[in-house]
Amino acid sequence: MGIRSHAAHLLDVTELTKTFKGLHALEDVNLQLDADEILGVIGPNGAGKTTLLNLLTGYLLPTRGKIFFQNKDITALRMPAVTRLGIARTFQNIRLFGAMTVLENVVTAQQLRTEFSLPEVLLATGSFRRKERELVEQAMDHLSIFGLEDHADQLANSLPYGMQRRLEIARALATSPKLLLLDEPAAGMNISETDALHEMILEVKRRFHLTIILVEHDMRLVMNMCDRILVLNYGRVLATDRPEAIRQNADVIESYLGKAHHTAAS
Amino acid sequence: MNTKMQRNGFLVVLGATLILLVGLSSSGSSFWQGIFINLGMYIILVVALNLSNGFTGVFSLGHIGFMALGAYISAILTLPLDKKASYLPDLPGWLAPVHLDMMIGPFPLGFLLATLIAGVLVTLIAVVVGLVLMRLSGHFVAVATLGFLVIVRVVLINADEFTRGSHTFSNVTAYTDLWWVYAWVFIALIAVWRLKFSSYGRAMFAQRDDGIAAQSVGIVIMRPRLLAFAVSAFFTAVAGALWAHYLTSFSPKAFYFDLTFRVITMLVVGGMGSVTGSVVGPAVITAIAEALRRLEDVTLLYGVSQIVLAVLFIVIIVFRPGGLMGEREINFAGLWQRLRFRASVAQEGSAAEP
């Protein structure tokens, strides 16, 4: 494990590159994130936003570059190990354990921090019963933060869409992360739902002392909520700046509105 | 309160089973004893298969291979010395003097040891096989495990000095009775039940529902799969040992497609993912098969039971794809409430009448 000089950063990404069959999905992305920040990631479809999350969580391994989390090199770690170190995520197309109950979804994430041995499970020892009881109590408390406690015994895939989104965030937070990655949490939500989501994210950020990376298409949400915004285009970083600055940035405007004006003129 | 009710319900079922077993063994009816011994062995096979196929969704078609290994290993171990010398003369030197046929009073300690040794050895084999096969999913794992079944058969047929090849392996002592079978049924059901409602079980179901999401909450997919496969192989081998010491003679033919699909049918009918279903499935299929067999004897329409069972299977798959129990378990508390509700309704009705 290399000791690096950027001791202050929670997350330190250098020259992160991912190539799929010669196609650069992500190229030379540099990113430093400090604790307590909310970073927005925006960009047109196919800009590499989700690829970035997939690399940070170890779902994909980078072709090149380094990822340091709390000064630890996590570049080569796969998803379960990354989660254990404290990075949790949600998915663009909700991924719940559909045939399991709401409560079980959360307990399954929460048990990451509790060790069970096989003998104590098979013999149902006192310690096993105690730990199980504690897990369930914690999970119920956890669900009540998200207003899901009344649905604890319902199957996850029977929940309405908005609640599924909330459950997915609840489940991610049940792993006790330090860094939370949200992949388009507002997708498919109307304005009032998005505002409620905004409130909830700020609330859980405070409560769980989180640092957040938010990938989102909803500009209003991103601009209102984020401390900084990273703009991706064709796998490259176009800009990283405060929301007000991004709003004024000519490159960003161009990449979103297209070059139609230029090509028509030339 | 709910767990207490569940516990009481469980004790009632356990008590009823004990009374049934005492009744059966004292009745001396070898016909009914035989049916229940077979049923018990099927329950072990089905609940073990459920642990691997139902809980983890990794559909194995090779489990009967584990059963065959369990049967042969335990049978070789319990064979008395005099029979061993004449029956398996080519056994290697280290194995030839082994004879686990010792008794403590009426208790066949050797049989217990042989069963456990067979179980542990087969578990080790399952771990090695599983490390490779549990990386696969879907059709691939079904085909690969089927390959395992074929390999086991070929090995058994060609390992003459251990198994007498394709000849019938007989002279096995008939240790298996109702009590042996149902003691193991009890252990298997309790073990699988406890696994289901534990962190291990949740990991199994979670990675089955969504592998990527499971990894995102820290589950290493290989672990729950391998655990399920190994424990499942252990109980399947135990069922093999019981089978061997009940039938007392068998050949590699016994452990092949026929048995594989019978056990899978029972699993699917009962409900994949439900421990209760692993009792219901074998019970329903055994009852129907027995009834139809009687019908065959009367009507002389031999083969009709196979056809009816196949049609029944299709009907269940079409109308209840999750099996009779789905993934649910018997809920004693709910059952009790429903009974009380009915009783109170009946009382009110009768009170209102006059």
GROMACS .gro file of N, CA, C and O in nm, chain B residues 103-168:
model
  264
  369MET      N    1  -2.059  -5.260   1.762
  369MET     CA    2  -2.185  -5.222   1.826
  369MET      C    3  -2.157  -5.182   1.970
  369MET      O    4  -2.064  -5.233   2.033
  370ILE      N    5  -2.235  -5.088   2.022
  370ILE     CA    6  -2.236  -5.065   2.166
  370ILE      C    7  -2.373  -5.112   2.212
  370ILE      O    8  -2.472  -5.042   2.193
  371GLY      N    9  -2.377  -5.231   2.269
  371GLY     CA   10  -2.507  -5.291   2.298
  371GLY      C   11  -2.584  -5.303   2.168
  371GLY      O   12  -2.531  -5.357   2.070
  372PRO      N   13  -2.707  -5.250   2.165
  372PRO     CA   14  -2.785  -5.260   2.041
  372PRO      C   15  -2.753  -5.147   1.943
  372PRO      O   16  -2.807  -5.144   1.833
  373PHE      N   17  -2.666  -5.053   1.983
  373PHE     CA   18  -2.642  -4.934   1.900
  373PHE      C   19  -2.526  -4.955   1.803
  373PHE      O   20  -2.412  -4.980   1.845
  374PRO      N   21  -2.551  -4.947   1.673
  374PRO     CA   22  -2.445  -4.970   1.575
  374PRO      C   23  -2.355  -4.847   1.559
  374PRO      O   24  -2.373  -4.768   1.468
  375LEU      N   25  -2.258  -4.835   1.648
  375LEU     CA   26  -2.168  -4.719   1.647
  375LEU      C   27  -2.093  -4.711   1.515
  375LEU      O   28  -2.074  -4.603   1.458
  376GLY      N   29  -2.051  -4.828   1.464
  376GLY     CA   30  -1.976  -4.831   1.338
  376GLY      C   31  -2.052  -4.767   1.224
  376GLY      O   32  -1.996  -4.693   1.143
  377PHE      N   33  -2.184  -4.794   1.218
  377PHE     CA   34  -2.268  -4.738   1.112
  377PHE      C   35  -2.270  -4.586   1.122
  377PHE      O   36  -2.257  -4.515   1.021
  378LEU      N   37  -2.282  -4.535   1.246
  378LEU     CA   38  -2.283  -4.390   1.265
  378LEU      C   39  -2.151  -4.331   1.216
  378LEU      O   40  -2.149  -4.231   1.143
  379LEU      N   41  -2.040  -4.395   1.257
  379LEU     CA   42  -1.908  -4.345   1.215
  379LEU      C   43  -1.895  -4.347   1.064
  379LEU      O   44  -1.850  -4.251   1.002
  380ALA      N   45  -1.937  -4.459   1.002
  380ALA     CA   46  -1.926  -4.473   0.857
  380ALA      C   47  -2.008  -4.365   0.786
  380ALA      O   48  -1.963  -4.307   0.687
  381THR      N   49  -2.127  -4.338   0.840
  381THR     CA   50  -2.212  -4.235   0.781
  381THR      C   51  -2.144  -4.099   0.789
  381THR      O   52  -2.142  -4.022   0.691
  382LEU      N   53  -2.087  -4.070   0.906
  382LEU     CA   54  -2.022  -3.940   0.924
  382LEU      C   55  -1.898  -3.927   0.835
  382LEU      O   56  -1.875  -3.823   0.774
  383ILE      N   57  -1.820  -4.036   0.828
  383ILE     CA   58  -1.700  -4.031   0.743
  383ILE      C   59  -1.740  -4.010   0.597
  383ILE      O   60  -1.682  -3.925   0.526
  384ALA      N   61  -1.842  -4.084   0.554
  384ALA     CA   62  -1.890  -4.068   0.416
  384ALA      C   63  -1.934  -3.923   0.394
  384ALA      O   64  -1.900  -3.861   0.293
  385GLY      N   65  -2.008  -3.869   0.492
  385GLY     CA   66  -2.056  -3.733   0.480
  385GLY      C   67  -1.943  -3.633   0.468
  385GLY      O   68  -1.944  -3.544   0.382
  386VAL      N   69  -1.842  -3.648   0.553
  386VAL     CA   70  -1.731  -3.552   0.553
  386VAL      C   71  -1.649  -3.563   0.424
  386VAL      O   72  -1.614  -3.462   0.362
  387LEU      N   73  -1.622  -3.688   0.381
  387LEU     CA   74  -1.544  -3.705   0.257
  387LEU      C   75  -1.618  -3.643   0.138
  387LEU      O   76  -1.557  -3.573   0.056
  388VAL      N   77  -1.746  -3.669   0.131
  388VAL     CA   78  -1.824  -3.615   0.018
  388VAL      C   79  -1.830  -3.462   0.026
  388VAL      O   80  -1.826  -3.394  -0.076
  389THR      N   81  -1.836  -3.409   0.148
  389THR     CA   82  -1.834  -3.263   0.163
  389THR      C   83  -1.705  -3.206   0.106
  389THR      O   84  -1.706  -3.103   0.037
  390LEU      N   85  -1.593  -3.273   0.135
  390LEU     CA   86  -1.465  -3.225   0.083
  390LEU      C   87  -1.465  -3.228  -0.070
  390LEU      O   88  -1.419  -3.134  -0.135
  391ILE      N   89  -1.519  -3.338  -0.126
  391ILE     CA   90  -1.528  -3.346  -0.272
  391ILE      C   91  -1.613  -3.231  -0.325
  391ILE      O   92  -1.578  -3.165  -0.423
  392ALA      N   93  -1.724  -3.204  -0.254
  392ALA     CA   94  -1.815  -3.096  -0.298
  392ALA      C   95  -1.746  -2.961  -0.295
  392ALA      O   96  -1.769  -2.877  -0.381
  393VAL      N   97  -1.659  -2.940  -0.196
  393VAL     CA   98  -1.589  -2.812  -0.188
  393VAL      C   99  -1.497  -2.795  -0.309
  393VAL      O  100  -1.494  -2.690  -0.373
  394VAL      N  101  -1.425  -2.904  -0.343
  394VAL     CA  102  -1.334  -2.897  -0.458
  394VAL      C  103  -1.413  -2.874  -0.587
  394VAL      O  104  -1.382  -2.784  -0.666
  395VAL      N  105  -1.518  -2.955  -0.606
  395VAL     CA  106  -1.602  -2.940  -0.725
  395VAL      C  107  -1.668  -2.802  -0.727
  395VAL      O  108  -1.673  -2.733  -0.829
  396GLY      N  109  -1.715  -2.761  -0.609
  396GLY     CA  110  -1.788  -2.634  -0.599
  396GLY      C  111  -1.702  -2.513  -0.629
  396GLY      O  112  -1.749  -2.416  -0.687
  397LEU      N  113  -1.575  -2.518  -0.590
  397LEU     CA  114  -1.486  -2.406  -0.616
  397LEU      C  115  -1.480  -2.375  -0.766
  397LEU      O  116  -1.462  -2.260  -0.806
  398VAL      N  117  -1.497  -2.480  -0.846
  398VAL     CA  118  -1.499  -2.458  -0.991
  398VAL      C  119  -1.641  -2.427  -1.039
  398VAL      O  120  -1.665  -2.326  -1.104
  399LEU      N  121  -1.736  -2.512  -0.999
  399LEU     CA  122  -1.871  -2.504  -1.058
  399LEU      C  123  -1.954  -2.387  -1.007
  399LEU      O  124  -2.041  -2.337  -1.077
  400MET      N  125  -1.929  -2.343  -0.882
  400MET     CA  126  -2.014  -2.237  -0.826
  400MET      C  127  -1.985  -2.100  -0.887
  400MET      O  128  -2.048  -2.002  -0.855
  401ARG      N  129  -1.885  -2.095  -0.977
  401ARG     CA  130  -1.862  -1.971  -1.051
  401ARG      C  131  -1.963  -1.957  -1.163
  401ARG      O  132  -1.982  -1.850  -1.218
  402LEU      N  133  -2.026  -2.069  -1.199
  402LEU     CA  134  -2.119  -2.067  -1.311
  402LEU      C  135  -2.259  -2.034  -1.261
  402LEU      O  136  -2.287  -2.037  -1.142
  403SER      N  137  -2.347  -2.004  -1.356
  403SER     CA  138  -2.487  -1.980  -1.322
  403SER      C  139  -2.575  -2.036  -1.432
  403SER      O  140  -2.527  -2.075  -1.538
  404GLY      N  141  -2.703  -2.042  -1.403
  404GLY     CA  142  -2.802  -2.076  -1.504
  404GLY      C  143  -2.783  -2.212  -1.567
  404GLY      O  144  -2.753  -2.309  -1.497
  405HIS      N  145  -2.802  -2.221  -1.699
  405HIS     CA  146  -2.793  -2.351  -1.767
  405HIS      C  147  -2.655  -2.411  -1.752
  405HIS      O  148  -2.639  -2.532  -1.748
  406PHE      N  149  -2.555  -2.324  -1.745
  406PHE     CA  150  -2.417  -2.373  -1.745
  406PHE      C  151  -2.393  -2.463  -1.625
  406PHE      O  152  -2.332  -2.569  -1.635
  407VAL      N  153  -2.443  -2.419  -1.510
  407VAL     CA  154  -2.418  -2.498  -1.390
  407VAL      C  155  -2.499  -2.627  -1.395
  407VAL      O  156  -2.453  -2.731  -1.348
  408ALA      N  157  -2.617  -2.624  -1.454
  408ALA     CA  158  -2.698  -2.745  -1.465
  408ALA      C  159  -2.624  -2.849  -1.550
  408ALA      O  160  -2.612  -2.966  -1.512
  409VAL      N  161  -2.570  -2.805  -1.662
  409VAL     CA  162  -2.499  -2.897  -1.750
  409VAL      C  163  -2.371  -2.948  -1.683
  409VAL      O  164  -2.339  -3.067  -1.685
  410ALA      N  165  -2.299  -2.858  -1.618
  410ALA     CA  166  -2.172  -2.896  -1.556
  410ALA      C  167  -2.194  -2.996  -1.443
  410ALA      O  168  -2.120  -3.093  -1.427
  411THR      N  169  -2.300  -2.974  -1.361
  411THR     CA  170  -2.325  -3.066  -1.251
  411THR      C  171  -2.376  -3.200  -1.304
  411THR      O  172  -2.347  -3.305  -1.246
  412LEU      N  173  -2.449  -3.195  -1.414
  412LEU     CA  174  -2.490  -3.319  -1.478
  412LEU      C  175  -2.365  -3.397  -1.520
  412LEU      O  176  -2.358  -3.519  -1.505
  413GLY      N  177  -2.266  -3.324  -1.568
  413GLY     CA  178  -2.138  -3.385  -1.602
  413GLY      C  179  -2.077  -3.454  -1.482
  413GLY      O  180  -2.023  -3.564  -1.491
  414PHE      N  181  -2.088  -3.391  -1.366
  414PHE     CA  182  -2.036  -3.451  -1.244
  414PHE      C  183  -2.105  -3.584  -1.214
  414PHE      O  184  -2.041  -3.683  -1.180
  415LEU      N  185  -2.237  -3.585  -1.233
  415LEU     CA  186  -2.313  -3.709  -1.210
  415LEU      C  187  -2.262  -3.821  -1.300
  415LEU      O  188  -2.243  -3.935  -1.256
  416VAL      N  189  -2.238  -3.787  -1.427
  416VAL     CA  190  -2.190  -3.887  -1.523
  416VAL      C  191  -2.050  -3.936  -1.483
  416VAL      O  192  -2.020  -4.055  -1.487
  417ILE      N  193  -1.966  -3.841  -1.440
  417ILE     CA  194  -1.830  -3.878  -1.400
  417ILE      C  195  -1.834  -3.974  -1.282
  417ILE      O  196  -1.764  -4.077  -1.280
  418VAL      N  197  -1.917  -3.944  -1.181
  418VAL     CA  198  -1.927  -4.032  -1.065
  418VAL      C  199  -1.966  -4.173  -1.109
  418VAL      O  200  -1.909  -4.272  -1.064
  419ARG      N  201  -2.063  -4.181  -1.198
  419ARG     CA  202  -2.109  -4.312  -1.243
  419ARG      C  203  -1.996  -4.389  -1.312
  419ARG      O  204  -1.973  -4.507  -1.284
  420VAL      N  205  -1.924  -4.319  -1.399
  420VAL     CA  206  -1.815  -4.386  -1.470
  420VAL      C  207  -1.707  -4.433  -1.373
  420VAL      O  208  -1.655  -4.544  -1.383
  421VAL      N  209  -1.676  -4.348  -1.275
  421VAL     CA  210  -1.575  -4.386  -1.176
  421VAL      C  211  -1.621  -4.508  -1.097
  421VAL      O  212  -1.546  -4.604  -1.077
  422LEU      N  213  -1.747  -4.508  -1.054
  422LEU     CA  214  -1.799  -4.620  -0.975
  422LEU      C  215  -1.793  -4.750  -1.054
  422LEU      O  216  -1.759  -4.856  -1.002
  423ILE      N  217  -1.827  -4.741  -1.182
  423ILE     CA  218  -1.828  -4.862  -1.265
  423ILE      C  219  -1.686  -4.914  -1.288
  423ILE      O  220  -1.663  -5.035  -1.294
  424ASN      N  221  -1.592  -4.822  -1.296
  424ASN     CA  222  -1.455  -4.866  -1.328
  424ASN      C  223  -1.366  -4.892  -1.207
  424ASN      O  224  -1.261  -4.953  -1.220
  425ALA      N  225  -1.409  -4.848  -1.090
  425ALA     CA  226  -1.328  -4.874  -0.970
  425ALA      C  227  -1.367  -5.010  -0.912
  425ALA      O  228  -1.414  -5.021  -0.799
  426ASP      N  229  -1.345  -5.115  -0.991
  426ASP     CA  230  -1.390  -5.250  -0.955
  426ASP      C  231  -1.348  -5.293  -0.816
  426ASP      O  232  -1.424  -5.352  -0.742
  427GLU      N  233  -1.219  -5.263  -0.784
  427GLU     CA  234  -1.168  -5.319  -0.659
  427GLU      C  235  -1.239  -5.261  -0.537
  427GLU      O  236  -1.239  -5.321  -0.432
  428PHE      N  237  -1.302  -5.144  -0.555
  428PHE     CA  238  -1.377  -5.086  -0.443
  428PHE      C  239  -1.527  -5.117  -0.451
  428PHE      O  240  -1.593  -5.135  -0.350
  429THR      N  241  -1.580  -5.116  -0.573
  429THR     CA  242  -1.725  -5.114  -0.590
  429THR      C  243  -1.781  -5.237  -0.660
  429THR      O  244  -1.902  -5.247  -0.675
  430ARG      N  245  -1.696  -5.329  -0.703
  430ARG     CA  246  -1.738  -5.442  -0.786
  430ARG      C  247  -1.797  -5.393  -0.919
  430ARG      O  248  -1.875  -5.464  -0.983
  431GLY      N  249  -1.757  -5.276  -0.959
  431GLY     CA  250  -1.796  -5.225  -1.090
  431GLY      C  251  -1.946  -5.220  -1.109
  431GLY      O  252  -2.019  -5.180  -1.019
  432SER      N  253  -1.993  -5.264  -1.225
  432SER     CA  254  -2.136  -5.255  -1.252
  432SER      C  255  -2.214  -5.369  -1.186
  432SER      O  256  -2.335  -5.373  -1.193
  433HIS      N  257  -2.140  -5.463  -1.122
  433HIS     CA  258  -2.211  -5.569  -1.049
  433HIS      C  259  -2.282  -5.511  -0.929
  433HIS      O  260  -2.246  -5.407  -0.877
  434THR      N  261  -2.380  -5.585  -0.883
  434THR     CA  262  -2.453  -5.540  -0.764
  434THR      C  263  -2.362  -5.550  -0.642
  434THR      O  264  -2.291  -5.647  -0.623
   0.00000   0.00000   0.00000
